[in-house]
Coordinates of C-alpha atoms (C1' of nucleotides) in Angstrom, one line a residue:
Chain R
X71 CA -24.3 14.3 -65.2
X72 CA -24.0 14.9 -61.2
X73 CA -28.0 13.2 -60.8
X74 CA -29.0 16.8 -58.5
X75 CA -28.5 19.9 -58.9
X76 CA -26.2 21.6 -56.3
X77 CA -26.9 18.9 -53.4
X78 CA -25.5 20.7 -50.4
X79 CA -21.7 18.8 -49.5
X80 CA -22.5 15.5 -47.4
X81 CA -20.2 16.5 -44.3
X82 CA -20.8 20.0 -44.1
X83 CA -18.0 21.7 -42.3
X84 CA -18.6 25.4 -44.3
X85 CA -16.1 26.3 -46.7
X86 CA -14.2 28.4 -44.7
X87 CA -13.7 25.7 -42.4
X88 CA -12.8 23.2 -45.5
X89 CA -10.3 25.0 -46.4
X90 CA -8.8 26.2 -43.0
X91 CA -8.1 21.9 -43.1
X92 CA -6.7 21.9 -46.8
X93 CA -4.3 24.3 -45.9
X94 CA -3.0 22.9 -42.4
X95 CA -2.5 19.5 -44.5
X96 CA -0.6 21.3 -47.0
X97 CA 1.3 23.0 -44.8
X98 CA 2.3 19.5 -43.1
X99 CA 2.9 18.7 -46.8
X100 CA 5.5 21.5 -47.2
X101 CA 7.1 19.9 -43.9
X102 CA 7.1 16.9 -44.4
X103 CA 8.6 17.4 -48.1
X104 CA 11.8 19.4 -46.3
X105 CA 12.8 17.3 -44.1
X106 CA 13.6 15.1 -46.4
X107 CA 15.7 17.4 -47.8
X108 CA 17.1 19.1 -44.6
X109 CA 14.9 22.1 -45.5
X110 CA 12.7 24.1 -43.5
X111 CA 9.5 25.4 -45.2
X112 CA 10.8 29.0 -45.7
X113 CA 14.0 27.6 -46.6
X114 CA 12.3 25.6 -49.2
X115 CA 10.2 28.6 -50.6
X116 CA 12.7 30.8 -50.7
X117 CA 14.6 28.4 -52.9
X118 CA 11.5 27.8 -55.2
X119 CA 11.5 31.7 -55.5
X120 CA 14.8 32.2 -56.8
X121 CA 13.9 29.0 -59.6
X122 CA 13.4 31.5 -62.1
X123 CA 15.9 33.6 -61.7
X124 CA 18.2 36.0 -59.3
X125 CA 15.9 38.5 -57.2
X126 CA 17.0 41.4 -55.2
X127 CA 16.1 41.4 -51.1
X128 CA 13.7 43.8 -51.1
X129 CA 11.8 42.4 -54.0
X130 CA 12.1 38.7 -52.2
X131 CA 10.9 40.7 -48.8
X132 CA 7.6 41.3 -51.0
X133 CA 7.2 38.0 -52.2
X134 CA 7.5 36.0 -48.8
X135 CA 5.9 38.9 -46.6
X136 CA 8.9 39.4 -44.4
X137 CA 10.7 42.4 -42.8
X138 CA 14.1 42.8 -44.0
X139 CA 16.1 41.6 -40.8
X140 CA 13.6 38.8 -40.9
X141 CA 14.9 37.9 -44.3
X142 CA 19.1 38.8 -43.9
X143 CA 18.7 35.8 -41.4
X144 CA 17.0 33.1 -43.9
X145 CA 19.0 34.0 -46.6
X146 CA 22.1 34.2 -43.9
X147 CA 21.0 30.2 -43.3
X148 CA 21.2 28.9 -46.9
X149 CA 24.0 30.9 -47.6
X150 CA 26.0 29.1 -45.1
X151 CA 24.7 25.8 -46.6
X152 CA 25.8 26.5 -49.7
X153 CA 22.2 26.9 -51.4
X154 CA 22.6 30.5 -52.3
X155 CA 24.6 33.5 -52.7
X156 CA 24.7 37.0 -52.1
X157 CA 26.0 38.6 -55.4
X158 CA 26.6 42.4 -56.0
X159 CA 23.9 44.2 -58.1
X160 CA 25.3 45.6 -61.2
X161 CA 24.1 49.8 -60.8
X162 CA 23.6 49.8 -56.8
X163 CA 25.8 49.3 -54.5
X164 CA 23.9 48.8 -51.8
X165 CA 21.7 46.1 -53.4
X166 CA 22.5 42.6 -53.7
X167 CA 20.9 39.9 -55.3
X168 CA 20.3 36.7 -54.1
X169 CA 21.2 33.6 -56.6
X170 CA 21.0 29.4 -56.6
X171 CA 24.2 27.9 -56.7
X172 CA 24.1 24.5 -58.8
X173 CA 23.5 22.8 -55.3
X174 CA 20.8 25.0 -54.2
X175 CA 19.2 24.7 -57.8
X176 CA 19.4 21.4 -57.9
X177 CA 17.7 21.3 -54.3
X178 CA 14.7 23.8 -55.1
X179 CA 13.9 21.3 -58.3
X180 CA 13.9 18.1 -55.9
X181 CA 12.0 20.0 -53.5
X182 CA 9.5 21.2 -55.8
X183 CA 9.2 18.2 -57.6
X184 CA 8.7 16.2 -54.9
X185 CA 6.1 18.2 -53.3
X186 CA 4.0 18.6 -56.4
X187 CA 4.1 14.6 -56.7
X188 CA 2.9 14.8 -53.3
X189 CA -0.3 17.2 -53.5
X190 CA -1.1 15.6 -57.2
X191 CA -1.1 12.1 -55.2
X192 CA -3.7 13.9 -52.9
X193 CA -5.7 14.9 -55.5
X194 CA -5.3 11.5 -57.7
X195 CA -8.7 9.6 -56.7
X196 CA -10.5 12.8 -58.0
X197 CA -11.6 12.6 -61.7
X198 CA -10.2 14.6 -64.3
X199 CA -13.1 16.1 -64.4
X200 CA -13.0 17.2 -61.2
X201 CA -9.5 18.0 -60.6
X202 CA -10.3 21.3 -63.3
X203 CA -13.0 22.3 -61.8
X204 CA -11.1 22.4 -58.2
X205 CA -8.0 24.3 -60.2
X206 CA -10.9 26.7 -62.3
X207 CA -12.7 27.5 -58.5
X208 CA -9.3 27.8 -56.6
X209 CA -7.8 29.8 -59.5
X210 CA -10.8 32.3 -59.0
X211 CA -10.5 32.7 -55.4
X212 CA -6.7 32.9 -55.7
X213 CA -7.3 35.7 -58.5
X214 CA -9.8 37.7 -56.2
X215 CA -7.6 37.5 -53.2
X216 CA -4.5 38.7 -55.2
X217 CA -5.8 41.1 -57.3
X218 CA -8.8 43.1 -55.8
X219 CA -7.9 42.5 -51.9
X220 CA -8.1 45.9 -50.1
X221 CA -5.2 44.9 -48.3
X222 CA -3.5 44.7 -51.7
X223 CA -5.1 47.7 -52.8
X224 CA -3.7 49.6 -50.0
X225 CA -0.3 48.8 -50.1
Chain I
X195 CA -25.2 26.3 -67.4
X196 CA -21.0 26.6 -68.0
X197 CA -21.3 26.4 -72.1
X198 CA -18.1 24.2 -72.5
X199 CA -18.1 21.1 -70.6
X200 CA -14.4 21.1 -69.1
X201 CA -12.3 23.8 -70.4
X202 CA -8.8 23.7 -69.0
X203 CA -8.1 26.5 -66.9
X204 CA -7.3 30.3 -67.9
X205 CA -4.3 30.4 -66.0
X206 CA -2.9 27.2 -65.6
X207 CA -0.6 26.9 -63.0
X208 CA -1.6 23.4 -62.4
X209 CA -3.6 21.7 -59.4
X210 CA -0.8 21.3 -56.9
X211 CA 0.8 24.6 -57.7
X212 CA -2.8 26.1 -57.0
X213 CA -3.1 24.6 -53.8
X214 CA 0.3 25.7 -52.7
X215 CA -0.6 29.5 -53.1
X216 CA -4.3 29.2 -51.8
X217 CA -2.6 27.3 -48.9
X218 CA -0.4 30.1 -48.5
X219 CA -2.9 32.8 -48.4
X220 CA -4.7 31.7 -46.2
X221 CA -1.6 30.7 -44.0
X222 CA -1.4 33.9 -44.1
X223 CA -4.6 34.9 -43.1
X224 CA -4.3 33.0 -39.8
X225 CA -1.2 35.0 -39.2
X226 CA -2.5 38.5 -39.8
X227 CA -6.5 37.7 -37.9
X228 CA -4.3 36.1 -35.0
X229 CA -2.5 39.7 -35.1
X230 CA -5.7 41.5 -34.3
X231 CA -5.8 39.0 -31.0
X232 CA -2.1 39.2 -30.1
X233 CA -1.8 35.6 -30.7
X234 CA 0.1 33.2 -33.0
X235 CA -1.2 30.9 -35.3
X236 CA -0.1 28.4 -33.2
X237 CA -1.8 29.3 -30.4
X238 CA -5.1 30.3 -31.9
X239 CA -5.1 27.1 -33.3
X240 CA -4.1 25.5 -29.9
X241 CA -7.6 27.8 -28.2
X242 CA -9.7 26.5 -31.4
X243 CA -9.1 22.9 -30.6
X244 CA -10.4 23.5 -27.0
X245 CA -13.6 25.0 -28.0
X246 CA -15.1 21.9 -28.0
X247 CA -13.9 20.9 -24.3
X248 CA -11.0 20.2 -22.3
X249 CA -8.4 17.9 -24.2
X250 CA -5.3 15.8 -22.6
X251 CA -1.5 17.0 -23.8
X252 CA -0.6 13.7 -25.2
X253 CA -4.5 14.0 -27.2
X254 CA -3.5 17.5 -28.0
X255 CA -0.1 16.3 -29.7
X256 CA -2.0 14.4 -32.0
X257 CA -4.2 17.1 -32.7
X258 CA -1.6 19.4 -33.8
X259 CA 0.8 17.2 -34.6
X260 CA 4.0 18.2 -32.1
X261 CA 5.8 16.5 -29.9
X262 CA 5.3 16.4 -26.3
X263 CA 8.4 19.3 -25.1
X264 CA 6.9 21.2 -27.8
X265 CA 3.6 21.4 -27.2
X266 CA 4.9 22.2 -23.3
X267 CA 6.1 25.3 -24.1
X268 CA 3.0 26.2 -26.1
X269 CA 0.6 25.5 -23.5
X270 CA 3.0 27.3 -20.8
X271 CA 3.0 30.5 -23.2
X272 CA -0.9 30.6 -23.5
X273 CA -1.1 29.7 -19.6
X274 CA 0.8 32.4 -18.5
X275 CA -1.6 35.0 -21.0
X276 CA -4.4 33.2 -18.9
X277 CA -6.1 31.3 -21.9
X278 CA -5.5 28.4 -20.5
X279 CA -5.5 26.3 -17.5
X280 CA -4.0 22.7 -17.1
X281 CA -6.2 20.7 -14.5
X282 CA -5.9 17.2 -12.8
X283 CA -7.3 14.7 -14.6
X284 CA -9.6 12.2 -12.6
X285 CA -8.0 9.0 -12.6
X286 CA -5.2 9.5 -14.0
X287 CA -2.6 11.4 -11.5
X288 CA -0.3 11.5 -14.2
X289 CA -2.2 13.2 -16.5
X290 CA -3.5 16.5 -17.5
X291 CA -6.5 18.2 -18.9
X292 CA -5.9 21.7 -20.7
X293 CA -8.8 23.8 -20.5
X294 CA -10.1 27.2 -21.7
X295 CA -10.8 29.7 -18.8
X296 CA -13.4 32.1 -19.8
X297 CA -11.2 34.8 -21.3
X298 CA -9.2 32.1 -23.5
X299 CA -12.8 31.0 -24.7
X300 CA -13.4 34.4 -25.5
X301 CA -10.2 34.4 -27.4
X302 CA -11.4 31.7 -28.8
X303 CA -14.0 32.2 -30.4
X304 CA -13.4 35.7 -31.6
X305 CA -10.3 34.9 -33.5
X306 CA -12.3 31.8 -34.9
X307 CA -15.2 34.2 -36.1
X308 CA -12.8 36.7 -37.7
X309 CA -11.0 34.1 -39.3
X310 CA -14.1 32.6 -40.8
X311 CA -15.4 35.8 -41.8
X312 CA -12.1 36.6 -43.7
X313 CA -12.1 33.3 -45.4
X314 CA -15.6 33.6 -45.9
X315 CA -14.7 37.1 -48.4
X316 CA -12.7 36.0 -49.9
X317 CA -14.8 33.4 -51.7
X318 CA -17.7 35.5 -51.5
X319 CA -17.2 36.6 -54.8
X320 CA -17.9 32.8 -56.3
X321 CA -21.6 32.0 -56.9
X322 CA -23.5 29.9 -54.2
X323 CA -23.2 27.1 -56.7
X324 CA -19.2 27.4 -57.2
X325 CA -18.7 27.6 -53.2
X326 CA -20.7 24.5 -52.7
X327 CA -19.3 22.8 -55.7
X328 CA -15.5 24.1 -54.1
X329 CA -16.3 23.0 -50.6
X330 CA -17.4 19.6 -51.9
X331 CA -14.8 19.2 -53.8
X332 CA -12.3 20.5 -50.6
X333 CA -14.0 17.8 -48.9
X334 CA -12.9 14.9 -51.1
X335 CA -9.4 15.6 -51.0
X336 CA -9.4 16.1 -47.3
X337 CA -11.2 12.8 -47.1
X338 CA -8.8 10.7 -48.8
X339 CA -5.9 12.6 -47.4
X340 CA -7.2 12.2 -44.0
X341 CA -9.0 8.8 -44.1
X342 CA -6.5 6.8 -46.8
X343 CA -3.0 8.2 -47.0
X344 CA -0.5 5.1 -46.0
X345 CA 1.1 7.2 -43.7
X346 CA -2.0 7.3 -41.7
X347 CA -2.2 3.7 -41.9
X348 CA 0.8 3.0 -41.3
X349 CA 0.6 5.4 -38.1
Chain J
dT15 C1' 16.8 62.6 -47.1
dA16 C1' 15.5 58.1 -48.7
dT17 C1' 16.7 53.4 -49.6
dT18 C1' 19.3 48.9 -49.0
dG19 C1' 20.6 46.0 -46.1
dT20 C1' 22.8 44.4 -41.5
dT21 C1' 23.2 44.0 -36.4
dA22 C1' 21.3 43.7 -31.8
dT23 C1' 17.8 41.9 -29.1
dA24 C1' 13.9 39.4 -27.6
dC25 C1' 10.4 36.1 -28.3
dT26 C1' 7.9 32.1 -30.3
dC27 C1' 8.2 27.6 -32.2
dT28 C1' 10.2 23.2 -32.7
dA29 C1' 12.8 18.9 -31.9
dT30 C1' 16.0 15.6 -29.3
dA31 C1' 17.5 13.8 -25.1
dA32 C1' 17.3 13.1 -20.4
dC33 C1' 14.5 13.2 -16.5
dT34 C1' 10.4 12.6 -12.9
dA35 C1' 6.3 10.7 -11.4
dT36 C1' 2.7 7.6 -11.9
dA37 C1' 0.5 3.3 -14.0
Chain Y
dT3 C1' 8.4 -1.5 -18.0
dA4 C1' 5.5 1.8 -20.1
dT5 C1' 3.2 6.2 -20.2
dA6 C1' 2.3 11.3 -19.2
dG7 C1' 4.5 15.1 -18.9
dT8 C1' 8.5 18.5 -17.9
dT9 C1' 13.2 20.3 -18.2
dA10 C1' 17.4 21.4 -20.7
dT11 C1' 19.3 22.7 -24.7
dA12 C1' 19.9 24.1 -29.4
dG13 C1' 18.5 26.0 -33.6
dA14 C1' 15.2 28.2 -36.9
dG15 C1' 12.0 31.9 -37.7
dT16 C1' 10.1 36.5 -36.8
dA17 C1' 9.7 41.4 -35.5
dT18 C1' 11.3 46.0 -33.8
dA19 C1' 14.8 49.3 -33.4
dA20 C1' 19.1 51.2 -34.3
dC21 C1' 22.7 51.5 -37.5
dA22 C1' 25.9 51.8 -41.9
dA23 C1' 26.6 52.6 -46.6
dT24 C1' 25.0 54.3 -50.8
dA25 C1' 21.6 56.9 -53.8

DNA sequence: TATTGTTATACTCTATAACTATA
DNA sequence: TATAGTTATAGAGTATAACAATA
């Protein structure tokens, strides 16, 4: 029902450029969003990461890209707070995994929830219609960059 | 052409969930293409925003959003790498201009192609339709966000 | 020897508060 | 007084290198 066919995008910054913007403003988002809750972003995404369940430090240094001192010193932050803890892995003893206590649980859903309200307010004055179509094309380009990067493949 | 009119998404993470990981990746990406330049997002962002010409601090801490001490330090880091040079603004004896010098434009615009490039491959594999159809609807949301949040009004 | 994680160190980034110089 | 910008300070985030403990 869109009159043309593929009418080219009225202020045309490039794609690439388009979405060099989306993500500085969801970045801001993720800023914003913690601050309310005294968190930093990192702080915030590593709680968000440990939602689902306890995760080990090396498995968490894959999931945020960080070196392992990098890491010892986030988790070192929201340990002191109280958000987390270090707990003793049940075969290694050298491994620890890092767990939400009920106040860092109960911070990582606030957070979350709060910055999903957020982005879907962004996205509100789209139509439905639309809003799919964004998740379908972003999905793709999420599932080609995840899945068939050679960075990825190299590692 | 797409058979079904609006089928929900394979994987349905959700919009706003989508757009946190796509802003992530490509947070990342400025990361990793500013390694290949020796230069922080933050600054490569700072040398992108002078391409188009010489900009005043307190214009620049709008730009990126900083406050004035930060954005200090940030122009005295890239100033002392010679990417940068602050210069007297006509009338204003208070003032300041930050400007490129010809090795910072260089910067400059390298990191800015490589970036593009990257961001550019990794939607390459979308048909010319889909991209359009993405970086229109990129475009919307940015537009609302940018033109119509009440924060911005209220600003 | 390899892996898990920490410590030491050095830098960048950021904000708040106090300050200087000019308008 | 108000604005443009810097300085002082403190804390977060990050990486590299060296280390300890365990596998």
């Amino acid at each position: 029902m869109t009159g043309t066919t593929t009418p080219p995008p009225a202020t045309d910054l490039g794609l690439a450029e388009s979405l060099v913007r989306l993500a500085s403003l969801v970045q801001r988002t993720f800023v914003e969003v913690g601050r309310r809750y005294d968190l930093t972003a990192q702080q915030a995404t590593l709680l968000c990461r440990l939602a689902e369940g306890p995760v080990g430090m090396t498995e968490l240094t894959r999931m945020l890209h960080l070196e392992k001192s990098s890491l010892t010193g986030l988790v070192d932050r929201v340990e002191r707070r109280g958000l987390v803890a270090r707990t003793p892995h049940s075969c290694d003893r050298r491994a620890h995994l890092v767990v939400l206590t009920p106040q860092g649980a109960r911070a990582a859903t606030d957070y979350h929830d709060d910055l999903i309200a957020r982005l879907d307010t962004m996205t509100c004055e789209l139509p439905p219609d639309d809003r799919d179509r964004l998740e379908r094309l972003v999905a793709q380009v999420l599932a080609g960059a995840t899945g068939c990067t050679s960075a990825e493949r190299a590692e």
